[in-house]
């Protein structure tokens, strides 16, 4: 690995100073689980890294009086998984962590890195899109907040600028909603997903409302399936509706052949997993 400088700021202000006028050769680092792999393989050869791990204000999880969740960017995936707040109010996040990589990765990787990395084969971006999360971003020129739904532009590409860091994310309350994230892997259960589906469904008087259905991995960015959402809203849950949702989803997306499977195989996965995600979310408990 090529030598590089490592900065360890103690505050957000110091961190964004290091990144002021940053170019592609200087990057913020959270857990380093993705960055180190890219550096060891020579894909990325930075001049400097700005490690955010020693910034106290970037750690922690809290809930406001409306049950909205705030997660600071340097909170590890394990801390999120084991948080009593997350278990009680956002069980879907807790459950999704169990099959995200392995415990060694989750002990080190942080939510900021998991969202900023922009690899299409990741579990948090589709789930956070379905949950309607907002990312809060800082740089020397100020602060801004973006809906995660609009954050991903393409393969490893997000709206983040080189001088910006993710400070935290907010996830709105999912009280009384049915939420589930399902992934399909073609190797071990905790491998990178070949396909991911996240659903966040409301049910009023036994009719779906404000449905969100998000597909990932078979597409370059987490993608809301608007046609499926339109189909569900206003309808009563039924086996035939779930089947139709899967078929519409498969028609809405054009996956590509790759090492994880052919386009034909992935279309079949979409059909089955979208149906299953909607159906299984209804069998789970509504979030209290
Ligand atoms: C063996 C293995 C298996 C894995 N399996 C899965 C899996 O099944 N599902 C899955 O979702 N992921 C999986 N991953 C990916 C893992 O989730 C990512 O490596 C991890 O989420 C990145 O987080 P990090 O904190 O280590 O980020 P880092 O490696 O520190 O950073 C990643 C990128 O994000 C940028 N960045 C980091 N923090 C910030 C910030 N606060 N603000 C702005 N930019 C930032 C960095 O500059 C870098 O470009 C796996 C990884 C490994 C090594």
Tab-separated table of N, CA and C and ligand atoms in Angstrom, residues 27-35 37 52 73-74 77 99-102 105 108-110 112-114 116-117 121-124 160 164-166 183 190-193, ligand 1:
chain	number	residue	atom	x	y	z
A	27	UNK	N	-9.743	11.852	1.651
A	27	UNK	CA	-11.114	11.372	1.902
A	27	UNK	C	-11.371	11.238	3.385
A	28	UNK	N	-12.640	11.433	3.801
A	28	UNK	CA	-12.987	11.088	5.180
A	28	UNK	C	-13.022	9.575	5.343
A	29	UNK	N	-12.701	9.108	6.543
A	29	UNK	CA	-12.770	7.656	6.813
A	29	UNK	C	-13.595	7.423	8.073
A	30	UNK	N	-14.489	6.425	8.014
A	30	UNK	CA	-15.248	6.031	9.220
A	30	UNK	C	-14.620	4.763	9.766
A	31	UNK	N	-15.230	3.594	9.480
A	31	UNK	CA	-14.639	2.331	9.953
A	31	UNK	C	-13.454	1.891	9.112
A	32	UNK	N	-13.388	2.329	7.878
A	32	UNK	CA	-12.290	1.955	6.980
A	32	UNK	C	-12.460	0.584	6.344
A	33	UNK	N	-13.592	-0.106	6.571
A	33	UNK	CA	-13.733	-1.482	6.054
A	33	UNK	C	-13.790	-1.519	4.526
A	34	UNK	N	-14.383	-0.501	3.932
A	34	UNK	CA	-14.437	-0.447	2.465
A	34	UNK	C	-13.172	0.233	1.924
A	35	UNK	N	-12.789	1.321	2.569
A	35	UNK	CA	-11.614	2.082	2.097
A	35	UNK	C	-10.349	1.227	2.075
A	37	UNK	N	-9.971	-1.980	1.821
A	37	UNK	CA	-9.969	-2.980	0.740
A	37	UNK	C	-9.602	-2.321	-0.581
A	52	UNK	N	-12.640	10.008	11.177
A	52	UNK	CA	-13.657	10.735	11.960
A	52	UNK	C	-13.928	10.071	13.306
A	73	UNK	N	-23.209	9.747	12.524
A	73	UNK	CA	-22.585	9.014	11.404
A	73	UNK	C	-21.567	7.960	11.822
A	74	UNK	N	-20.890	8.178	12.971
A	74	UNK	CA	-19.823	7.237	13.361
A	74	UNK	C	-20.320	6.120	14.269
A	77	UNK	N	-22.397	-0.268	12.997
A	77	UNK	CA	-23.583	-1.065	12.655
A	77	UNK	C	-23.956	-1.973	13.824
A	99	UNK	N	-27.992	-9.956	8.913
A	99	UNK	CA	-27.422	-10.607	7.719
A	99	UNK	C	-26.557	-9.637	6.931
A	100	UNK	N	-26.187	-8.504	7.530
A	100	UNK	CA	-25.305	-7.559	6.839
A	100	UNK	C	-23.868	-7.930	7.172
A	101	UNK	N	-23.160	-8.481	6.217
A	101	UNK	CA	-21.770	-8.911	6.392
A	101	UNK	C	-21.680	-9.851	7.594
A	102	UNK	N	-20.665	-9.644	8.442
A	102	UNK	CA	-20.497	-10.505	9.615
A	102	UNK	C	-20.213	-9.610	10.809
A	105	UNK	N	-17.211	-7.186	10.669
A	105	UNK	CA	-17.422	-5.985	9.840
A	105	UNK	C	-18.357	-5.027	10.570
A	108	UNK	N	-17.078	-2.638	13.192
A	108	UNK	CA	-16.168	-1.564	12.767
A	108	UNK	C	-16.847	-0.582	11.807
A	109	UNK	N	-17.613	-1.115	10.859
A	109	UNK	CA	-18.255	-0.248	9.857
A	109	UNK	C	-19.303	0.645	10.521
A	110	UNK	N	-19.445	1.860	10.003
A	110	UNK	CA	-20.358	2.844	10.609
A	110	UNK	C	-21.467	3.200	9.620
A	112	UNK	N	-22.454	6.093	8.612
A	112	UNK	CA	-22.028	7.128	7.645
A	112	UNK	C	-21.314	6.502	6.461
A	113	UNK	N	-20.385	5.582	6.749
A	113	UNK	CA	-19.656	4.898	5.681
A	113	UNK	C	-20.585	4.011	4.860
A	114	UNK	N	-21.510	3.342	5.546
A	114	UNK	CA	-22.433	2.424	4.854
A	114	UNK	C	-23.335	3.182	3.880
A	116	UNK	N	-22.401	6.418	2.589
A	116	UNK	CA	-21.591	7.240	1.667
A	116	UNK	C	-20.916	6.408	0.576
A	117	UNK	N	-20.643	5.148	0.865
A	117	UNK	CA	-19.827	4.331	-0.031
A	117	UNK	C	-20.434	4.224	-1.441
A	121	UNK	N	-24.489	-2.832	-4.081
A	121	UNK	CA	-24.796	-4.076	-3.360
A	121	UNK	C	-24.670	-3.873	-1.865
A	122	UNK	N	-25.457	-2.973	-1.331
A	122	UNK	CA	-25.404	-2.749	0.119
A	122	UNK	C	-26.819	-2.765	0.672
A	123	UNK	N	-26.908	-3.032	1.973
A	123	UNK	CA	-28.232	-3.233	2.575
A	123	UNK	C	-28.851	-1.962	3.167
A	124	UNK	N	-28.035	-1.075	3.703
A	124	UNK	CA	-28.614	0.098	4.358
A	124	UNK	C	-29.244	1.103	3.377
A	160	UNK	N	-22.681	13.550	-2.466
A	160	UNK	CA	-21.674	14.110	-1.541
A	160	UNK	C	-20.539	14.764	-2.325
A	164	UNK	N	-17.257	17.337	1.828
A	164	UNK	CA	-18.395	17.172	2.752
A	164	UNK	C	-18.303	15.872	3.544
A	165	UNK	N	-18.861	15.921	4.762
A	165	UNK	CA	-19.017	14.675	5.528
A	165	UNK	C	-20.497	14.508	5.911
A	166	UNK	N	-20.877	13.247	6.062
A	166	UNK	CA	-22.195	12.970	6.642
A	166	UNK	C	-22.017	13.090	8.153
A	183	UNK	N	-33.198	-9.738	1.712
A	183	UNK	CA	-32.140	-9.798	0.716
A	183	UNK	C	-32.017	-11.226	0.200
A	190	UNK	N	-25.201	-14.057	4.637
A	190	UNK	CA	-24.780	-12.709	5.026
A	190	UNK	C	-23.882	-12.063	3.968
A	191	UNK	N	-23.887	-12.625	2.767
A	191	UNK	CA	-23.067	-12.077	1.682
A	191	UNK	C	-23.698	-10.778	1.158
A	192	UNK	N	-22.965	-10.121	0.270
A	192	UNK	CA	-23.526	-8.951	-0.406
A	192	UNK	C	-24.781	-9.394	-1.154
A	193	UNK	N	-25.824	-8.575	-1.138
A	193	UNK	CA	-27.062	-9.013	-1.797
A	193	UNK	C	-26.949	-9.052	-3.324
B	1	LIG	C1	-16.223	-8.953	4.116
B	1	LIG	C2	-17.245	-7.846	3.901
B	1	LIG	C3	-18.574	-8.195	3.671
B	1	LIG	C4	-19.518	-7.191	3.488
B	1	LIG	N1	-20.835	-7.540	3.286
B	1	LIG	C5	-21.780	-6.559	3.199
B	1	LIG	C6	-23.165	-6.860	3.092
B	1	LIG	O1	-23.598	-8.002	3.080
B	1	LIG	N2	-24.043	-5.822	3.034
B	1	LIG	C7	-23.625	-4.516	3.076
B	1	LIG	O2	-24.454	-3.613	3.046
B	1	LIG	N3	-22.333	-4.215	3.155
B	1	LIG	C8	-21.405	-5.193	3.240
B	1	LIG	N4	-20.096	-4.861	3.359
B	1	LIG	C9	-19.725	-3.456	3.202
B	1	LIG	C10	-19.668	-2.760	4.479
B	1	LIG	O3	-20.973	-2.560	4.909
B	1	LIG	C11	-18.957	-1.447	4.138
B	1	LIG	O4	-17.597	-1.779	3.990
B	1	LIG	C12	-19.167	-0.481	5.252
B	1	LIG	O5	-20.517	-0.190	5.423
B	1	LIG	C13	-18.425	0.819	5.021
B	1	LIG	O6	-18.463	1.497	6.259
B	1	LIG	P1	-17.150	2.097	6.881
B	1	LIG	O7	-17.572	2.854	8.073
B	1	LIG	O8	-16.120	1.051	7.099
B	1	LIG	O9	-16.727	3.070	5.697
B	1	LIG	P2	-15.292	3.489	5.190
B	1	LIG	O10	-14.582	2.330	4.613
B	1	LIG	O11	-14.592	4.279	6.238
B	1	LIG	O12	-15.712	4.502	4.024
B	1	LIG	C14	-16.410	4.086	2.880
B	1	LIG	C15	-16.592	5.294	1.957
B	1	LIG	O13	-17.458	6.237	2.568
B	1	LIG	C16	-16.783	7.490	2.768
B	1	LIG	N5	-17.184	7.948	4.099
B	1	LIG	C17	-17.089	7.247	5.245
B	1	LIG	N6	-17.651	7.924	6.254
B	1	LIG	C18	-18.088	9.087	5.745
B	1	LIG	C19	-18.775	10.209	6.293
B	1	LIG	N7	-19.162	10.265	7.586
B	1	LIG	N8	-19.075	11.229	5.473
B	1	LIG	C20	-18.737	11.171	4.160
B	1	LIG	N9	-18.105	10.154	3.581
B	1	LIG	C21	-17.794	9.096	4.364
B	1	LIG	C22	-15.309	7.188	2.656
B	1	LIG	O14	-14.573	8.313	2.214
B	1	LIG	C23	-15.319	6.053	1.645
B	1	LIG	O15	-15.442	6.583	0.353
B	1	LIG	C24	-19.135	-5.831	3.527
B	1	LIG	C25	-17.788	-5.500	3.740
B	1	LIG	C26	-16.837	-6.482	3.945
B	1	LIG	C27	-15.412	-6.080	4.190
